[in-house]
Coordinates of C-alpha atoms in Angstrom, one line a residue:
X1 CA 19.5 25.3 -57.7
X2 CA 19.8 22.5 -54.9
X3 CA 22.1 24.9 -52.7
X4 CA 18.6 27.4 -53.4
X5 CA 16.5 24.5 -52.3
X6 CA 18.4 23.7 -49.4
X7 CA 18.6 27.1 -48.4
X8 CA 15.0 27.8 -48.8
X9 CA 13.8 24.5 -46.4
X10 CA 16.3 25.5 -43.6
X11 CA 14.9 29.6 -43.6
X12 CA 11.3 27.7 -43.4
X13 CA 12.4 25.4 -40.7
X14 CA 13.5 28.8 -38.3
X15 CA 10.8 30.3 -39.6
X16 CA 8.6 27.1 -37.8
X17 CA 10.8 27.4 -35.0
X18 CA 10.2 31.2 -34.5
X19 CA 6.8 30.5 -34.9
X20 CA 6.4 28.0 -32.3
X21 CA 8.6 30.5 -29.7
X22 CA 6.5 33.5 -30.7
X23 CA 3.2 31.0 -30.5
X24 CA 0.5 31.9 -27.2
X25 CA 0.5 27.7 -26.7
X26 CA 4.4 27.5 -26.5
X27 CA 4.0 29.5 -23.0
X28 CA 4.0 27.6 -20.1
X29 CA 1.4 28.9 -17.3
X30 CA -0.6 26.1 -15.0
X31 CA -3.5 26.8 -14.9
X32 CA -3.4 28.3 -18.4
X33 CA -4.8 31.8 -18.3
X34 CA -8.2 32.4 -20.6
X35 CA -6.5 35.7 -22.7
X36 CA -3.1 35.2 -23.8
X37 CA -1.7 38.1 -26.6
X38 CA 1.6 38.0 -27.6
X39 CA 3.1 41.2 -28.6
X40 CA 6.3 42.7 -30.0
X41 CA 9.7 43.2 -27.8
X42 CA 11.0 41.6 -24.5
X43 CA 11.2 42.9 -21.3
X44 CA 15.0 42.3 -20.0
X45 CA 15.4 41.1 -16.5
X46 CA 19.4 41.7 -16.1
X47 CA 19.2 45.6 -15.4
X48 CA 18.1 47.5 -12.4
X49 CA 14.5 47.1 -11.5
X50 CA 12.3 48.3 -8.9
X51 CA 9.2 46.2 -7.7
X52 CA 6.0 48.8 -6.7
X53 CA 3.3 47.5 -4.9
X54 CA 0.8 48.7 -2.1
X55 CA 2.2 48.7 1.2
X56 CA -0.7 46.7 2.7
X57 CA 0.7 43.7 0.1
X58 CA 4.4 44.1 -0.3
X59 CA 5.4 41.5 2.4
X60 CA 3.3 39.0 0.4
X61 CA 4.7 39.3 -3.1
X62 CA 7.7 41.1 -2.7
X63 CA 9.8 37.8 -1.5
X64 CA 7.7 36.2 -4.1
X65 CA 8.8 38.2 -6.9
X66 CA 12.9 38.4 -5.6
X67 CA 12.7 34.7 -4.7
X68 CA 12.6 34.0 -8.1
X69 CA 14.7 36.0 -9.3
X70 CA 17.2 34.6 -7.2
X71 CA 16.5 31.2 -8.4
X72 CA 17.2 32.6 -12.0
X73 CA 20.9 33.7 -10.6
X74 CA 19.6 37.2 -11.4
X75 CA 19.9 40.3 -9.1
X76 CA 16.3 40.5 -7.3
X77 CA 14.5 44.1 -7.6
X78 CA 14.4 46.9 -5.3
X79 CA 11.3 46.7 -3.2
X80 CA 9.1 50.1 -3.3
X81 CA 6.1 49.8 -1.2
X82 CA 3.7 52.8 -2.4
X83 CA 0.7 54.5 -0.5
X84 CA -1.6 53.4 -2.9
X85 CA -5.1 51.6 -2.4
X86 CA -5.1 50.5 -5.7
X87 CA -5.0 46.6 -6.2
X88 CA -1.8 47.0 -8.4
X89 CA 2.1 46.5 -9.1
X90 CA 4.2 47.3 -11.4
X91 CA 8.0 46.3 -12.4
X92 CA 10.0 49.2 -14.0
X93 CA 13.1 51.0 -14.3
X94 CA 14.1 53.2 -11.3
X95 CA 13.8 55.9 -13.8
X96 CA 10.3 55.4 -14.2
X97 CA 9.1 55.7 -10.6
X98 CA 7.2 59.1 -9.7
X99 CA 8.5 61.1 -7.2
X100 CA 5.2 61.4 -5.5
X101 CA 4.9 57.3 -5.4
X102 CA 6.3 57.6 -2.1
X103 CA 4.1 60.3 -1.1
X104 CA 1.0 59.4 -1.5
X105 CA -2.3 57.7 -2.8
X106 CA -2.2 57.7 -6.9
X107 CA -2.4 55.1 -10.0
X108 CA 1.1 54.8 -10.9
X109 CA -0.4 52.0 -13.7
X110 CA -0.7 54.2 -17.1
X111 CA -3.7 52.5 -18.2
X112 CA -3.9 52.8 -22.3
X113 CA -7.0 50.3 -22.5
X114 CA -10.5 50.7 -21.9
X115 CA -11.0 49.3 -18.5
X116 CA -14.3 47.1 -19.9
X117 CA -11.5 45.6 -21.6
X118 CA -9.2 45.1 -19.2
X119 CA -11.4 43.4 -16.3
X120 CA -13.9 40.9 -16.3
X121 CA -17.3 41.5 -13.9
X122 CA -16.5 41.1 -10.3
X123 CA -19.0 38.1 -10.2
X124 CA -15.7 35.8 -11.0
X125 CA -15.2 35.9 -7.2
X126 CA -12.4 38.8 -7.2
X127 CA -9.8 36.3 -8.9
X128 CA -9.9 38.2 -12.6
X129 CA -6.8 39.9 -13.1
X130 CA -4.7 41.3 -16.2
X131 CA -0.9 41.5 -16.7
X132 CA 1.0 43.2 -19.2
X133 CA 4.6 43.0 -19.9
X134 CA 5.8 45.6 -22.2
X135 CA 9.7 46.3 -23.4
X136 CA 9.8 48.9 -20.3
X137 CA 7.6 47.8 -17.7
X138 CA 5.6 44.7 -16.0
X139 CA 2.0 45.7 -14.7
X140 CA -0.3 43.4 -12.9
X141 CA -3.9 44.8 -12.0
X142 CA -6.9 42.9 -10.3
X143 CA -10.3 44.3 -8.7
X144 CA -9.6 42.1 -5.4
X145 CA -7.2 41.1 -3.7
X146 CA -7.1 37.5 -5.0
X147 CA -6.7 38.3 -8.6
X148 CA -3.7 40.2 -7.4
X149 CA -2.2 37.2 -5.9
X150 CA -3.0 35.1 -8.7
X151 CA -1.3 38.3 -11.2
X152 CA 1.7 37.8 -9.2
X153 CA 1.9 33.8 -9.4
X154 CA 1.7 34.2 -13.3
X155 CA 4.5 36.6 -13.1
X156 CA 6.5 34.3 -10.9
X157 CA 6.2 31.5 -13.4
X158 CA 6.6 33.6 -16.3
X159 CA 9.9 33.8 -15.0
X160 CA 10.4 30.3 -13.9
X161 CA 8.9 28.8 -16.7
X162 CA 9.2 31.4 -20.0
X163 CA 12.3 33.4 -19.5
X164 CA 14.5 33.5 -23.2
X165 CA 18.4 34.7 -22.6
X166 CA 17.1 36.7 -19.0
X167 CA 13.9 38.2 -21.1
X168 CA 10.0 37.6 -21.0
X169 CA 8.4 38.2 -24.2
X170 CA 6.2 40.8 -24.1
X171 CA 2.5 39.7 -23.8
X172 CA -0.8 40.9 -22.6
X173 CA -2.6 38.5 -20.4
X174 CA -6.1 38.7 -19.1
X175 CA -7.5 36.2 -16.9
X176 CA -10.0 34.6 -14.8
X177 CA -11.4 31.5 -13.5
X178 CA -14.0 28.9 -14.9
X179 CA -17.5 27.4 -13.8
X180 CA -15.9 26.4 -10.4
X181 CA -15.7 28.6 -7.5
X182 CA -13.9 26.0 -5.3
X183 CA -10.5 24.4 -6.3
X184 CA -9.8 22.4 -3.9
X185 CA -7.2 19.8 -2.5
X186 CA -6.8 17.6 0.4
X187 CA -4.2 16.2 2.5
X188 CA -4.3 13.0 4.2
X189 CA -3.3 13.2 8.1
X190 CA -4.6 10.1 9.0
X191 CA -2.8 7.3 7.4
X192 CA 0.9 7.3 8.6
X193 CA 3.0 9.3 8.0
X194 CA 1.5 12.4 8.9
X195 CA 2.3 15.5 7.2
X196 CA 4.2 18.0 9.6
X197 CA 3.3 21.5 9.7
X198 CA 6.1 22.5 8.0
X199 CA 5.1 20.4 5.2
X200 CA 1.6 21.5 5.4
X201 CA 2.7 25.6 5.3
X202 CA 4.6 24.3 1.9
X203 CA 1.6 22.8 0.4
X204 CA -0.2 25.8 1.0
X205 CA 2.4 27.9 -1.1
X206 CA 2.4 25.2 -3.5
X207 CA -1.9 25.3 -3.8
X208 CA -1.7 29.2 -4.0
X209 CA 0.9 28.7 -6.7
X210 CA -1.8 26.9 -8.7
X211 CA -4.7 29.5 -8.1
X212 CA -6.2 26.5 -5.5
X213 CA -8.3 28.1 -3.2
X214 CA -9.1 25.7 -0.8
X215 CA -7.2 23.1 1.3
X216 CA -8.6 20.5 3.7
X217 CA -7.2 17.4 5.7
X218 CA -8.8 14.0 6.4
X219 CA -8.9 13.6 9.6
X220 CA -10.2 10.9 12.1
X221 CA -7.8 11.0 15.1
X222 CA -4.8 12.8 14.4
X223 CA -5.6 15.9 16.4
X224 CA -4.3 16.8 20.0
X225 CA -7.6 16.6 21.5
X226 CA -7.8 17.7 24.8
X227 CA -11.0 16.7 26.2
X228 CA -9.5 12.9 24.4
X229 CA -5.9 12.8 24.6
X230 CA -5.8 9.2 24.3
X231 CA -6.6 9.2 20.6
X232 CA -4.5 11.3 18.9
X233 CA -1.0 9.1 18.8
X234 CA 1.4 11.9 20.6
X235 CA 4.3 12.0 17.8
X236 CA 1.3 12.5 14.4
X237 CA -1.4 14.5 15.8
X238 CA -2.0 17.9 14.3
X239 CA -1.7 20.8 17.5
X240 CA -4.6 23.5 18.3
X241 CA -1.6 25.8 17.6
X242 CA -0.8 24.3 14.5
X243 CA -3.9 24.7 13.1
X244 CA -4.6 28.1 14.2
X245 CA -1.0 28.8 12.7
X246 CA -2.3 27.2 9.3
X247 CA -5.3 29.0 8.9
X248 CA -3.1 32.6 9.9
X249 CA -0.7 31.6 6.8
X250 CA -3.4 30.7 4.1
X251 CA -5.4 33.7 4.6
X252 CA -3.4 36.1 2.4
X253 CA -2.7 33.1 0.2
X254 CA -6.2 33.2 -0.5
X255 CA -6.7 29.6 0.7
X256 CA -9.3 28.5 3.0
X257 CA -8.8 25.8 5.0
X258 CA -11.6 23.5 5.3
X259 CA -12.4 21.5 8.7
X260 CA -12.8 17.9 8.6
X261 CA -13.9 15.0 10.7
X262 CA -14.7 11.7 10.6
X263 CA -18.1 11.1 12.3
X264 CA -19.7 7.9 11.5
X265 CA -17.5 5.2 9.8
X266 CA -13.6 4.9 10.0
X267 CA -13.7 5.4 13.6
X268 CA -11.6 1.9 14.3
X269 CA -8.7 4.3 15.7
X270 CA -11.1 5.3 18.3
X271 CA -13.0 2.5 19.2
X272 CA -10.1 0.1 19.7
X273 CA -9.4 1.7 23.3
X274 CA -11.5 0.2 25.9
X275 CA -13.1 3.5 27.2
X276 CA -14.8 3.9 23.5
X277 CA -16.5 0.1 22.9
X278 CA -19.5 1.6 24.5
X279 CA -19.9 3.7 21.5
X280 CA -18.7 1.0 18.5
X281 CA -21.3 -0.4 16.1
X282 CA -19.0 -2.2 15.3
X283 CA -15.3 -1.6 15.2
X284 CA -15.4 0.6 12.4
X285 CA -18.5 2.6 13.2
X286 CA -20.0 5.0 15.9
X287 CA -23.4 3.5 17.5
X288 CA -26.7 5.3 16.6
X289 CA -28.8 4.6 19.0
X290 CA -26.9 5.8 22.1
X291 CA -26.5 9.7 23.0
X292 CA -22.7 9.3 24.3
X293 CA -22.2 9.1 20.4
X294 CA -23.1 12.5 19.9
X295 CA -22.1 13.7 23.1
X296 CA -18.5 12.9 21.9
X297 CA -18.9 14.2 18.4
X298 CA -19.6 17.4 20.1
X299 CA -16.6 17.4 21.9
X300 CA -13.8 16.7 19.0
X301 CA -16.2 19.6 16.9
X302 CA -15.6 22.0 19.9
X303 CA -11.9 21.6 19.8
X304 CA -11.8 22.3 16.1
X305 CA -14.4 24.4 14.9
X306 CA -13.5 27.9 16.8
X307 CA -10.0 27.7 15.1
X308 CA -11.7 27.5 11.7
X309 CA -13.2 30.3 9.8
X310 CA -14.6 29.1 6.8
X311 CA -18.4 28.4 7.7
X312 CA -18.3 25.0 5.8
X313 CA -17.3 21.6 7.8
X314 CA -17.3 18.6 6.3
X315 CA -18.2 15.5 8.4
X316 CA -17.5 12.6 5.8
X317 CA -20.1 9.8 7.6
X318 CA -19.0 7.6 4.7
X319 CA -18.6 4.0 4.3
X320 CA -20.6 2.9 6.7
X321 CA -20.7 -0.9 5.9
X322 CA -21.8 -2.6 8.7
X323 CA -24.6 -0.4 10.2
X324 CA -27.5 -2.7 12.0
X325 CA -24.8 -5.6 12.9
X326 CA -24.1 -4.8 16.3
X327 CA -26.3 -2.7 18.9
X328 CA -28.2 -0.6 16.4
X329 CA -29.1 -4.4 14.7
X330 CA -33.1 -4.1 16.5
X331 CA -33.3 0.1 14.7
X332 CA -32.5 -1.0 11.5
X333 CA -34.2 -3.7 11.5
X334 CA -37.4 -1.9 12.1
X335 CA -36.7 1.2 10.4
X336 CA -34.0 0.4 7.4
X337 CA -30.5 1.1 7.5
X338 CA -31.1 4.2 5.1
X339 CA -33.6 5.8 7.3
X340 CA -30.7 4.4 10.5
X341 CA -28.3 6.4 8.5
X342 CA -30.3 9.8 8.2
X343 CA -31.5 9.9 11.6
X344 CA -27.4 10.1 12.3
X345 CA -27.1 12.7 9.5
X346 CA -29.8 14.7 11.4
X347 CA -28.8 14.6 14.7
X348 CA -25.0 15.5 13.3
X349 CA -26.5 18.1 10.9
X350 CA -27.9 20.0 14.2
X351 CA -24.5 20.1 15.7
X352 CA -22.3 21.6 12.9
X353 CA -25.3 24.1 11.8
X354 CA -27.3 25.2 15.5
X355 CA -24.2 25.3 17.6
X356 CA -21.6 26.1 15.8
X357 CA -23.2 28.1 12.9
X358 CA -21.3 26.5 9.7
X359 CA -23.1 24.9 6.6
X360 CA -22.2 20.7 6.8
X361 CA -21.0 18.9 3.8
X362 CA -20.7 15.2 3.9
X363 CA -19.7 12.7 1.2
X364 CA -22.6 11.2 -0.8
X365 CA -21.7 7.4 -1.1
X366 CA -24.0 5.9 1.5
X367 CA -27.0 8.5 0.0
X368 CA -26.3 7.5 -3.3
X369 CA -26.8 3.6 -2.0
X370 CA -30.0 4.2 -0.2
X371 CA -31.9 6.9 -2.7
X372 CA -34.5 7.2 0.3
X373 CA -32.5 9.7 1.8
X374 CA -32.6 12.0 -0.4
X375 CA -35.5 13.4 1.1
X376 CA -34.7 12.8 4.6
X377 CA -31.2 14.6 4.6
X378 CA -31.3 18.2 5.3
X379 CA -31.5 20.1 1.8
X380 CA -28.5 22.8 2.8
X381 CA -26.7 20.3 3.4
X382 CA -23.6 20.7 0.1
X383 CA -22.6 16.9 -0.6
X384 CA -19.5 15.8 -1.7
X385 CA -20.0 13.3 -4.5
X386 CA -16.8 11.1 -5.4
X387 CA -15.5 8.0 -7.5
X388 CA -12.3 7.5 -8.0
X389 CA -11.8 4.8 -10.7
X390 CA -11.2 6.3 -14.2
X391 CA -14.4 6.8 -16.2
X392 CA -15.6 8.2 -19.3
X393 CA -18.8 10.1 -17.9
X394 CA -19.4 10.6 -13.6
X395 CA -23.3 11.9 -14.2
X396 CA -24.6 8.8 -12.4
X397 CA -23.2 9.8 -9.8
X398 CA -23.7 13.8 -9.7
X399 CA -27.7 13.6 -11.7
X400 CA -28.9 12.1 -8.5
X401 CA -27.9 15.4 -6.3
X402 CA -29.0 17.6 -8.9
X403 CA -32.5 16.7 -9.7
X404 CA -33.0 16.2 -5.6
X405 CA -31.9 20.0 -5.2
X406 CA -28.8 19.4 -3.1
X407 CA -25.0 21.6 -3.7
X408 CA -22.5 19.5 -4.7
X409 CA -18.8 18.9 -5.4
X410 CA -17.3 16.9 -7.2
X411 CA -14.3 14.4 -6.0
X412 CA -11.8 12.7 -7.6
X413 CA -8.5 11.6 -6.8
X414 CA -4.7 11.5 -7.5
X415 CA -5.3 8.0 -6.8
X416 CA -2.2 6.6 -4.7
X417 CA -3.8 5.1 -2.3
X418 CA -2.5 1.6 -1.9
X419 CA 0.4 2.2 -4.5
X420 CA 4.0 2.6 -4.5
X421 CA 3.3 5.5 -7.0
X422 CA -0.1 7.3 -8.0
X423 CA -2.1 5.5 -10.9
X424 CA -1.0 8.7 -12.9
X425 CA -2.8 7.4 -15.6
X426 CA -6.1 6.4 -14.0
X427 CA -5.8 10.0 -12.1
X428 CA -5.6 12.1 -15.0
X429 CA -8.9 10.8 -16.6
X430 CA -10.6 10.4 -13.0
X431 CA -9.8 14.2 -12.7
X432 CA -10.3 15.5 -15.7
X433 CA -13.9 13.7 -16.5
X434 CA -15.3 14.7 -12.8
X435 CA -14.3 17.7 -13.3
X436 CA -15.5 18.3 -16.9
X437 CA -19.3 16.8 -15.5
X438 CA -19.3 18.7 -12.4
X439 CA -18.6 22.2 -14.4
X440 CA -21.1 21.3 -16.9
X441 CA -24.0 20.2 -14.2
X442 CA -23.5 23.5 -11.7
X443 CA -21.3 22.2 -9.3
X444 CA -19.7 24.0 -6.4
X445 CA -16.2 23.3 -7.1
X446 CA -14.0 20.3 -6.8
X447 CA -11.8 18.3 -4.3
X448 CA -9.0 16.9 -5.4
X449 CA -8.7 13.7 -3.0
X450 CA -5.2 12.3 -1.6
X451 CA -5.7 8.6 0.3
X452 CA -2.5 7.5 2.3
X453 CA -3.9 3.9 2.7
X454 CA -1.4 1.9 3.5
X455 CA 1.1 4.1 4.8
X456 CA 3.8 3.5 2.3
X457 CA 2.8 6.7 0.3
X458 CA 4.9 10.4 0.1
X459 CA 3.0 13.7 -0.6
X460 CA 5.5 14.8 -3.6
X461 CA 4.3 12.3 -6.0
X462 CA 1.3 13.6 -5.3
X463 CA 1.5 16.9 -7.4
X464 CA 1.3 16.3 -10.5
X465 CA -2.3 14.9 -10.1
X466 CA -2.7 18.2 -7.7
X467 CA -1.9 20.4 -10.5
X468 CA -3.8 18.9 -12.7
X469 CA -6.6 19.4 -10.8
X470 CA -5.8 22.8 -10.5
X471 CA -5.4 23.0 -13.9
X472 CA -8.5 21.0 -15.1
X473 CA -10.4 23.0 -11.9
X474 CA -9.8 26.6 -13.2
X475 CA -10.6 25.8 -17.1
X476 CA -13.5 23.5 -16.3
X477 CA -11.6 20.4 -17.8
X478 CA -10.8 21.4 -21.0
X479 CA -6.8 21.2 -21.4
X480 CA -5.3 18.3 -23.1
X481 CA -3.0 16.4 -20.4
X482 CA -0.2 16.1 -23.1
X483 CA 0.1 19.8 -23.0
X484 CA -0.3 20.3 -19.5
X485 CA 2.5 17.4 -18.9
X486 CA 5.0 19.3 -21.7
X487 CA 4.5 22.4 -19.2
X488 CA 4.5 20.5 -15.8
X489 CA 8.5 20.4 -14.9
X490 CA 9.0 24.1 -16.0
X491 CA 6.7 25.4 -14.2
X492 CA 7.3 23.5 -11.3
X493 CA 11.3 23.2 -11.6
X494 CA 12.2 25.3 -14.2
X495 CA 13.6 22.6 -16.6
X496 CA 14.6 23.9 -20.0
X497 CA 12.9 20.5 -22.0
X498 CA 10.0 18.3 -20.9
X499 CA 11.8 15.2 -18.9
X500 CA 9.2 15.7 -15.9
X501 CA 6.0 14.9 -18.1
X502 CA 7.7 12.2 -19.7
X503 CA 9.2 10.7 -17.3
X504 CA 5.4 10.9 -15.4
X505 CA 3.9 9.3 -18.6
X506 CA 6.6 7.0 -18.8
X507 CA 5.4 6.1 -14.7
X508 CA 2.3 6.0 -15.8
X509 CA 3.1 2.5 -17.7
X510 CA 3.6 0.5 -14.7
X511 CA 0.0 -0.1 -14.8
X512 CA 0.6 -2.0 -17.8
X513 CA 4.0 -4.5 -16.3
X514 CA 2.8 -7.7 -14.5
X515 CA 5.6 -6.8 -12.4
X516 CA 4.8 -4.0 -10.6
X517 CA 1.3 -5.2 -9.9
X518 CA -0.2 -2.2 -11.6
X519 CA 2.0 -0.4 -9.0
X520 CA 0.2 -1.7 -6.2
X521 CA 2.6 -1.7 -2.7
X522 CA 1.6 -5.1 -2.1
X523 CA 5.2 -5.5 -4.1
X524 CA 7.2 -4.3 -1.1
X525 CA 5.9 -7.7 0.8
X526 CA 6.5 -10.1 -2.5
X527 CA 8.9 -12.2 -3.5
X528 CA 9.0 -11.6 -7.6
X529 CA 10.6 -14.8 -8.1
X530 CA 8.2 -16.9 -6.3
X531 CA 5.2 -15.3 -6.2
X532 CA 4.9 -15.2 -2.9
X533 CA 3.0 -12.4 -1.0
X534 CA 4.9 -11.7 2.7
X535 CA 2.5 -9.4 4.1
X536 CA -0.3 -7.6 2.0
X537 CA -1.1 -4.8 4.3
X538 CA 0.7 -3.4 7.3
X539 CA -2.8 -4.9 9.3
X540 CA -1.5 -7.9 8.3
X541 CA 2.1 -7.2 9.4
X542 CA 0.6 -6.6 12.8
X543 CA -1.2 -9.4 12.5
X544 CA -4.6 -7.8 12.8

């Protein structure tokens, strides 16, 4: 009888664990696709396989799909580009391909479902697609090209992330974005170190990975400008060519890259040369009241904006403390520093839309401080509206663009600016929440925000927060960031368990160790057995 008992607990422990295998949540997929259907059989990898896709897209996810192959130590597919204009591929036996696949145009997909079925509307911004894998075949099919791309990536991490003895479980996938049309994340080039372009090309891959569709860069000086060599420092400045290059590689990647330059405040990288105190505020911030100020703005925005296609510029004119202490004192004075502050917006705002035909964005911080401008600032103008401290609810700061009639985005941060590591933690409820209240109040989409303050920070710490926000971006901020950090290190690395998430929630408890200082990097400069603080700041260590 206890042999019968014993018997009976272990068959309903493997029949938990086969459960759990054969469950939709046990796959790991960032972002986690909408329509996940398990079915019956596997697909095995180890055998002879032939990869068919369109010839216009074969140069894209053909490496894609043999790459990771490779990775899995498996023998990588035959490529078969096919005269087809169909937005489809397929992975099948050589066997199974038709003769007249190399021929000419036909649907070499055998379709079985009812294509309302298969396909969301097109109004989800062409990124819908639907993937089957079936005991004798892999299809992918999408109505535009992006959702195609984004088919492929789920295949790819199917195989990094989901792959049983060199099999993929059979399963019927249909997918498709959330609330947001922009997922967006940015890069820092600003604060030393600057990212090179190689690094930049890999983020790209990495963004398109996640199903991010937009990339942009902070920028204030670290571009070879020719008209003003003297700002960009000559060993960190971001090339003409290099950009050009960047936008050329995102394109089939489905990333945009969005232009960005500073244009009021955080201008001290500027105005320290001698030849630009005619146009300081103060050192921080452009003057106002003269028209050299805009006659220079025009100049950096010449240089960038014909290398840039997307018709959307943002031209930050944030923190802006200061304003009416030097020159433009008298104007302020007279006027109010909010009314000061949209005069600037409106004069900028002529520039980016009259000359050189794109739609501005600026951050909202200085708007949201002076609620006057909200009917002063240009109404096409799409602000960016951001807080990066973690928070239950952002509305307070997203209501106030909504009931004024302005676009908005929402912007939070991985949050490690200042730190030896990101505030992990703090980031995953800053993005989560802002993204959750921007989906829910009709925003545009969202930024995810990187700050290298400091200039002790690296860009691979980085993303985890940056695919959480692709995650939290695509299904409007509804995953649970225990899941998403079980799924993290496979789909990133491949790792069999879950060490990566752990070990990030692990990190995440430095906030909590005297220490570490909440992981601040004011710890590289401090003695821990005296207390003392060396340097806070590399300003300080210059001794500026």
């Amino acid at each position: 009888m206890r042999y019968r008992i014993v018997v009976c607990l272990l068959g309903l422990l493997c029949l938990g664990f086969s459960s759990y295998a054969q469950s939709t949540d046990a796959l790991n997929l960032i972002p986690y696709p909408k329509d996940v259907t398990l079915e019956t059989g596997e697909f095995a990898l180890a055998r002879p396989l032939v990869l068919a896709a369109p010839e216009k897209w074969m140069d894209l996810v053909g490496p894609m799909v043999r790459e990771e192959f490779s990775r899995a130590g498996l023998t990588p597919p035959r490529l078969l580009a096919v005269k087809s204009k169909r937005l489809e591929f397929a992975l099948l036996l050589p066997e199974a391909v038709p003769e007249k696949a190399k021929q000419s145009d036909f649907e070499f997909l055998p379709w079985k479902a009812k294509r309302d079925e298969l396909f969301p509307p097109k109004s989800d911004g062409g990124e819908a697609f639907n993937l089957f894998v079936r005991p004798d075949r892999v299809d992918v099919k999408a109505n535009e090209a992006a959702g195609l791309l984004y088919g492929v990536q789920t295949l790819v991490q199917l195989l990094r992330a989901n792959r049983i003895d060199n099999s993929l479980l059979c399963v019927k996938i249909a997918d498709r974005p959330g609330k947001l049309a922009w997922r967006a994340y940015q890069d820092d080039l600003t604060r030393i170190p600057s990212s090179t372009f190689e690094t930049l090309r890999r983020g790209i891959d990495l963004g398109a990975y996640f199903k991010l569709n937009v990339f942009t860069y902070y920028m204030e000086s670290q571009f070879a400008f020719k008209k003003h060599p003297i700002i960009g420092p000559v060993d960190g400045s971001l090339t003409p060519g290099e950009l050009e290059a960047l936008v050329a590689y995102a394109i089939p990647r489905h990333v945009n890259i969005l232009g960005n330059q500073q244009s009021f405040g955080h201008m001290e990288r500027v105005l320290c040369y001698d030849e630009y105190k005619p146009l300081a505020e103060t050192s921080w911030i452009l003057n106002p009241t003269v028209e050299a100020t805009y006659d220079f703005l025009n100049d950096l925005y010449s240089e960038e904006m014909p290398l840039l296609p997307f018709p959307y510029f943002n031209v930050c004119c944030d923190e802006t403390q200061g304003l009416g202490t030097g020159p433009a004192k008298a104007l302020v004075a007279e006027k109010g520093e909010g009314t000061v502050y949209a005069q600037h917006i409106a004069r900028v705002h002529a520039l980016i839309t009259k000359r050189y035909g794109k739609r501005m964005m600026m951050w909202g911080d200085i708007v949201l401080q002076h609620p006057e401008t909200l009917t002063m600032i240009p109404k096409d103008t799409l602000m960016l509206t951001w807080g990066y401290e973690p928070a239950d609810s952002y509305e307070g700061q997203i209501l106030p663009f909504v009931k004024a009639g302005y676009d908005f985005v929402v912007c939070p941060s991985v949050r490690n600016y200042g730190r030896i590591l990101p505030d992990f933690r703090g980031a995953t409820v800053n993005i989560q929440n802002f993204t959750r209240d921007g989906a829910k109040h009709g925003a545009w989409g969202v930024i995810n925000t990187a700050w290298d303050d400091g200039g002790r920070t690296l860009n691979a710490p980085n993303w985890h927060g940056i695919a959480w926000g692709a995650e939290c971006a695509w299904n409007d901020g509804a995953t649970s960031a225990d899941v998403f950090n079980r799924r993290i290190g496979k789909v990133l690395f491949g790792e069999r368990e879950d060490h990566f998430g752990r070990g990030i929630e692990a990190l995440a408890g430095l906030q909590d160790i005297p220490m570490t200082a909440g992981g601040s990097d004011s710890r590289f400069w401090q003695d821990p057995l005296a207390g003392e603080v060396r340097f806070a700041s590399v300003d300080q260590m210059r001794g500026e």
